[in-house]
Short mmCIF file of C-alpha atoms in Angstrom, two decimals:
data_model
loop_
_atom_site.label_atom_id
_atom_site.label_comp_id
_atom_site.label_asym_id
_atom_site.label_seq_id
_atom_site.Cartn_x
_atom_site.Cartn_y
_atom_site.Cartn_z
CA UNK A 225 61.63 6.90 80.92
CA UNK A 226 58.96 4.41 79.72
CA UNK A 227 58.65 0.95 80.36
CA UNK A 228 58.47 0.09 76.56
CA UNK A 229 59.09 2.35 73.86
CA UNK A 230 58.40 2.64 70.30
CA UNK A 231 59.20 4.24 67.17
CA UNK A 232 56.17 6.38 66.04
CA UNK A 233 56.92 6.53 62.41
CA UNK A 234 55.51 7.21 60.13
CA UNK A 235 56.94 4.00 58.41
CA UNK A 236 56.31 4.54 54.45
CA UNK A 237 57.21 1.03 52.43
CA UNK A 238 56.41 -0.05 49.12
CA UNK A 239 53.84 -2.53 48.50
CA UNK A 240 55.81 -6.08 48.97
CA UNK A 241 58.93 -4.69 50.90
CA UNK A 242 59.51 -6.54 53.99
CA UNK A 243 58.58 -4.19 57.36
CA UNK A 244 60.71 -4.53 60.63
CA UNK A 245 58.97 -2.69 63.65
CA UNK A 246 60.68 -2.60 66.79
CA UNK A 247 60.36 -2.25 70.89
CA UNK A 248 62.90 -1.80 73.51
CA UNK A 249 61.71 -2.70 77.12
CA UNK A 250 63.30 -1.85 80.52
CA UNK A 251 61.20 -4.48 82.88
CA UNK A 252 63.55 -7.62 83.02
CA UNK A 253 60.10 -9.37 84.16
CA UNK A 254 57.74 -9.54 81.49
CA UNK A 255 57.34 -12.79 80.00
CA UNK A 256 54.69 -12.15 77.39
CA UNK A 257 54.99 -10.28 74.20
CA UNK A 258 52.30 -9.16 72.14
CA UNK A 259 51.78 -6.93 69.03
CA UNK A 260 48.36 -5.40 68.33
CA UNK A 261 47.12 -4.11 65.17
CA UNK A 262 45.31 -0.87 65.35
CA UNK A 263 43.57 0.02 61.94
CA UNK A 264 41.97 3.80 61.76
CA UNK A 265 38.89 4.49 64.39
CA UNK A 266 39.32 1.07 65.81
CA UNK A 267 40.10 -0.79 68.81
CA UNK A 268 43.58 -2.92 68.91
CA UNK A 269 43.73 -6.44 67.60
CA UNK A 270 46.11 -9.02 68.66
CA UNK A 271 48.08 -10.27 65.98
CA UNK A 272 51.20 -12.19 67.48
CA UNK A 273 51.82 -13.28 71.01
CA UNK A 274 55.39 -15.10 72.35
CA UNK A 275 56.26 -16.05 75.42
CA UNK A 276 59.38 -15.41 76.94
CA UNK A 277 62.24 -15.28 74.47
CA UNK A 278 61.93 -17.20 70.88
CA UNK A 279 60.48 -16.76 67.67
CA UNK A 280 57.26 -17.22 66.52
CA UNK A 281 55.99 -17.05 62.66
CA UNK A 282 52.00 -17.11 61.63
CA UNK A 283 52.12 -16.92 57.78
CA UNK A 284 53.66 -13.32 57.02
CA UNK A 285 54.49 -12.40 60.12
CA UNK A 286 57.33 -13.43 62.58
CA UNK A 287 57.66 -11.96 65.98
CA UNK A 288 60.99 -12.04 67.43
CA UNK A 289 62.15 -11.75 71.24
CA UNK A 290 65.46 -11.14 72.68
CA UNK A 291 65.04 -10.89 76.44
CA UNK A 292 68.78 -10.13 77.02
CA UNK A 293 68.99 -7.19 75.02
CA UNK A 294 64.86 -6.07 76.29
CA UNK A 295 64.59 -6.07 72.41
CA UNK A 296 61.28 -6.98 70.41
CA UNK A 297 60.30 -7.17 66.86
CA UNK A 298 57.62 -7.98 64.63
CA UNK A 299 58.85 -8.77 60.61
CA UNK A 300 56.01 -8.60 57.67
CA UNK A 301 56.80 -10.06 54.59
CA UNK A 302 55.38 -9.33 51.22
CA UNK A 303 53.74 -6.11 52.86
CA UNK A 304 50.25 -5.16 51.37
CA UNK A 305 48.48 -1.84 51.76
CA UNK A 306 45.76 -3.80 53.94
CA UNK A 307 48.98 -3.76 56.34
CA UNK A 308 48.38 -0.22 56.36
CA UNK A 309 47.87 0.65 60.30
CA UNK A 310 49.38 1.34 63.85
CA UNK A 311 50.98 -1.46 65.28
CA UNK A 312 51.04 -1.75 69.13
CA UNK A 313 53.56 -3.47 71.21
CA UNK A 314 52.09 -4.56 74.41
CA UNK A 315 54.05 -6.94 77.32
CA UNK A 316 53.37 -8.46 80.79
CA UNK A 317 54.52 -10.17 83.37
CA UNK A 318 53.57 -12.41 86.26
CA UNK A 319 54.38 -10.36 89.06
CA UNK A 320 51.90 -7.55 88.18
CA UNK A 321 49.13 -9.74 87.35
CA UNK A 322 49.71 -9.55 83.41
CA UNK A 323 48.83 -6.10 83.46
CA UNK A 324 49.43 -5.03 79.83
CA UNK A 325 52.10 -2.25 79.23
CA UNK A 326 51.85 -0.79 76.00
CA UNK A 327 54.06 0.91 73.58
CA UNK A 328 53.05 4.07 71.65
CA UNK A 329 52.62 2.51 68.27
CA UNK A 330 54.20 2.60 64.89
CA UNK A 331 52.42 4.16 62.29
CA UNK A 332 52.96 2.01 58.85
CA UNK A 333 51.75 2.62 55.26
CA UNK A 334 52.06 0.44 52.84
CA UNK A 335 52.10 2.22 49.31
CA UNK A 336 50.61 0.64 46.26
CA UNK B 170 29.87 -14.41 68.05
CA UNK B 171 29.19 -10.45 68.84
CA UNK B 172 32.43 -8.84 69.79
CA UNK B 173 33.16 -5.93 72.78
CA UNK B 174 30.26 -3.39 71.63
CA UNK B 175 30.87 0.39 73.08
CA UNK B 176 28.19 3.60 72.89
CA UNK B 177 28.30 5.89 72.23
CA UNK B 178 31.18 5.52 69.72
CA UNK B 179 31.67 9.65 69.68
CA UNK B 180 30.60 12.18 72.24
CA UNK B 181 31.36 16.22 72.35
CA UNK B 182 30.87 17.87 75.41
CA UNK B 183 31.36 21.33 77.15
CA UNK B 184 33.66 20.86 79.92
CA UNK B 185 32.27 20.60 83.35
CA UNK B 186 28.99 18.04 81.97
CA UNK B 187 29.37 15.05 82.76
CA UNK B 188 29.62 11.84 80.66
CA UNK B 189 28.90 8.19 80.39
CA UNK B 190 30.17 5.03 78.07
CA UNK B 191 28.81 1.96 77.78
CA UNK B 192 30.52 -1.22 77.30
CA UNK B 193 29.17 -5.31 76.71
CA UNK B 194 31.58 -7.65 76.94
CA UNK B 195 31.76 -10.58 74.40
CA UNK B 196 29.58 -13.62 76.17
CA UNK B 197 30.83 -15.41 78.79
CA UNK B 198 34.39 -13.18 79.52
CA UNK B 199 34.56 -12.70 82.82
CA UNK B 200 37.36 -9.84 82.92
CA UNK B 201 36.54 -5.99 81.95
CA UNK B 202 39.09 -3.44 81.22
CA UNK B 203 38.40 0.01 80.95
CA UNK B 204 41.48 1.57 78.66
CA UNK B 205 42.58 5.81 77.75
CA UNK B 206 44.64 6.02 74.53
CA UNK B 207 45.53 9.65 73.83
CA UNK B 208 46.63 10.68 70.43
CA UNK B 209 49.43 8.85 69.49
CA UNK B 210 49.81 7.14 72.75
CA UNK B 211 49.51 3.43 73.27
CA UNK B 212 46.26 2.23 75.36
CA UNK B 213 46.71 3.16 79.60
CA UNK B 214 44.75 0.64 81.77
CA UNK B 215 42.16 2.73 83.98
CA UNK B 216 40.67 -0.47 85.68
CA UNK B 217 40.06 -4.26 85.76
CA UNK B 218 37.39 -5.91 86.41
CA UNK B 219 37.20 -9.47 87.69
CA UNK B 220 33.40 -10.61 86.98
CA UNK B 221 31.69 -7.80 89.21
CA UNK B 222 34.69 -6.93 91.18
CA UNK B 223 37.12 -3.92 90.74
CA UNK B 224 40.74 -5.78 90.90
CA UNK B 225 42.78 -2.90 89.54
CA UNK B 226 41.71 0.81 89.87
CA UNK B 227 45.07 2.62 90.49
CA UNK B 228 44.81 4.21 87.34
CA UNK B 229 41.59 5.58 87.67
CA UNK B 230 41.53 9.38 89.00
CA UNK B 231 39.22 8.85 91.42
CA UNK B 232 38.02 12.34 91.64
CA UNK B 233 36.12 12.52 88.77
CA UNK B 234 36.27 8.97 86.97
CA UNK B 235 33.61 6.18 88.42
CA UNK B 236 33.04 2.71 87.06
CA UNK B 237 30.96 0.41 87.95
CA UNK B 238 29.69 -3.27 86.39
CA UNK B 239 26.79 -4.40 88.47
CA UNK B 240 26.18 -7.75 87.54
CA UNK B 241 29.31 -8.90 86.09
CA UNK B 242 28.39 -8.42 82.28
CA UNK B 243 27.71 -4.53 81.02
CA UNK B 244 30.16 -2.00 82.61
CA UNK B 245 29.71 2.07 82.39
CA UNK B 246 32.18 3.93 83.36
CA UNK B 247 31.64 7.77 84.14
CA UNK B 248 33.52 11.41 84.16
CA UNK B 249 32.11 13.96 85.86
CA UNK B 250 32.97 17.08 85.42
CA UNK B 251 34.51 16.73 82.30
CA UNK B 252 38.04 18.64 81.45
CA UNK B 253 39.75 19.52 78.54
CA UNK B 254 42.26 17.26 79.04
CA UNK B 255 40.04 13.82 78.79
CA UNK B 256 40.45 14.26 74.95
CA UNK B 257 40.41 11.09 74.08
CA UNK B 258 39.60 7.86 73.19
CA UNK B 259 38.26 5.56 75.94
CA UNK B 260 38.41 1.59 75.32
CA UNK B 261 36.70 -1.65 76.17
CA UNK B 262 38.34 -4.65 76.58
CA UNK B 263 37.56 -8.02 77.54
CA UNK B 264 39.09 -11.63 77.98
CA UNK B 265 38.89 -15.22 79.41
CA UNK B 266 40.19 -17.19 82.00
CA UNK B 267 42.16 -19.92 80.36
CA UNK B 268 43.20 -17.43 77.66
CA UNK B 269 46.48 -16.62 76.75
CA UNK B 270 47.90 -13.17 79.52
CA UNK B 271 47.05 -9.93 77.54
CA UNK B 272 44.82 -11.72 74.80
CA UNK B 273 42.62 -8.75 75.11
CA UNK B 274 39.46 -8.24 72.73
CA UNK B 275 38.69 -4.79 72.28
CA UNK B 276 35.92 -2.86 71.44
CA UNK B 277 36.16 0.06 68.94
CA UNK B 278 36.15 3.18 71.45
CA UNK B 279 34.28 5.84 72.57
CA UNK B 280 35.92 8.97 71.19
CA UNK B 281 35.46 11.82 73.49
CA UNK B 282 35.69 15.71 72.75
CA UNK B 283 35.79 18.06 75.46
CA UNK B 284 35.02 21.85 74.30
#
């Protein structure tokens, strides 16, 4: 079993609907959530980053953490087909030097 | 400011050659990573590098893989011989001290095609 895992998608939404993508962890540890953006042919972008459990919202997007159920999720509103990409969950924790675990990705489109 | 800049961004080999990627960091980050994301995988770390020193190599198969960053700044990591099954798409990364754990800038890959 993986440390984090992810739904692959494809997740196909209409322009403006909101998106929910999801992680499940097994590593009581980490502390620090992040979710990358991965657009076609490029390298991952951070988007969102929380630390330990919380929510955290940066204009459309809101990343949620619930430590006690190893649960994460990132929330777009008003979805736009710039959205269009993978998105990456990625977590670490202290006691393995912040080495970066990643999930597989979600694959979202965004239809006009 | 120049982001994490990669060559050669594709390469197709017969198996067995060898092959090299090239990586500059952005200015001034003193921490390397050298990343593998298959197809439809998330990025695996293959090593760290803090300023010129190697601080995490586990994940590099030593047998063929080789990395090295001289002077602290450019890094090149190697395969030789190639195999079929290092398909893939190797990453850059680089950060900070100070910055946030896991606020990684990344380069935009070498894409590797072993025939």
């Amino acid at each position: 079993q993986k440390e984090v895992e992810q739904d692959p998608g494809p997740l196909s939404v209409p322009e403006g609907a909101i998106v929910s993508l999801n992680c499940t962890y097994s590593n009581s540890a980490f502390q620090y959530f992040m979710w990358y953006r991965q657009y076609s042919r490029k390298g991952p972008e951070l988007l969102m980053y929380t630390y330990s459990s919380g929510n955290k919202e940066d204009g459309r997007f809101t990343a949620q953490v619930d430590k006690s159920s190893k649960y994460i999720s990132l929330f777009i509103r008003d979805s736009q087909p710039s959205d269009s990409a993978t998105y990456l969950c990625a977590m670490s924790a202290v006691d393995s030097s912040y080495k970066l675990i990643f999930g597989s990705g979600t694959r979202l489109l965004v239809r006009p | 400011e120049a982001g994490v800049v990669q060559s050669p961004r594709y390469k197709i080999i017969e198996k067995k050659q060898p092959v090299a990627f090239w990586c500059n960091p952005i200015s001034g980050h003193n921490t390397l990573y050298w990343y593998l994301q298959n197809l439809g995988q998330g990025p695996e770390l293959l090593i760290r590098y803090e300023n010129e020193e190697a601080v995490d190599d586990s994940q590099l198969p030593k047998d063929r893989f080789s990395a090295e960053r001289l002077k602290g700044v450019d890094s090149t990591l190697k395969i030789q011989p190639a195999e079929l099954g290092d398909s893939a798409v190797y990453l850059c990364a680089s950060s900070h001290g100070g910055a946030v754990p896991g606020e990684l800038f990344f380069g935009e890959g070498s894409r590797l095609t072993v025939l």
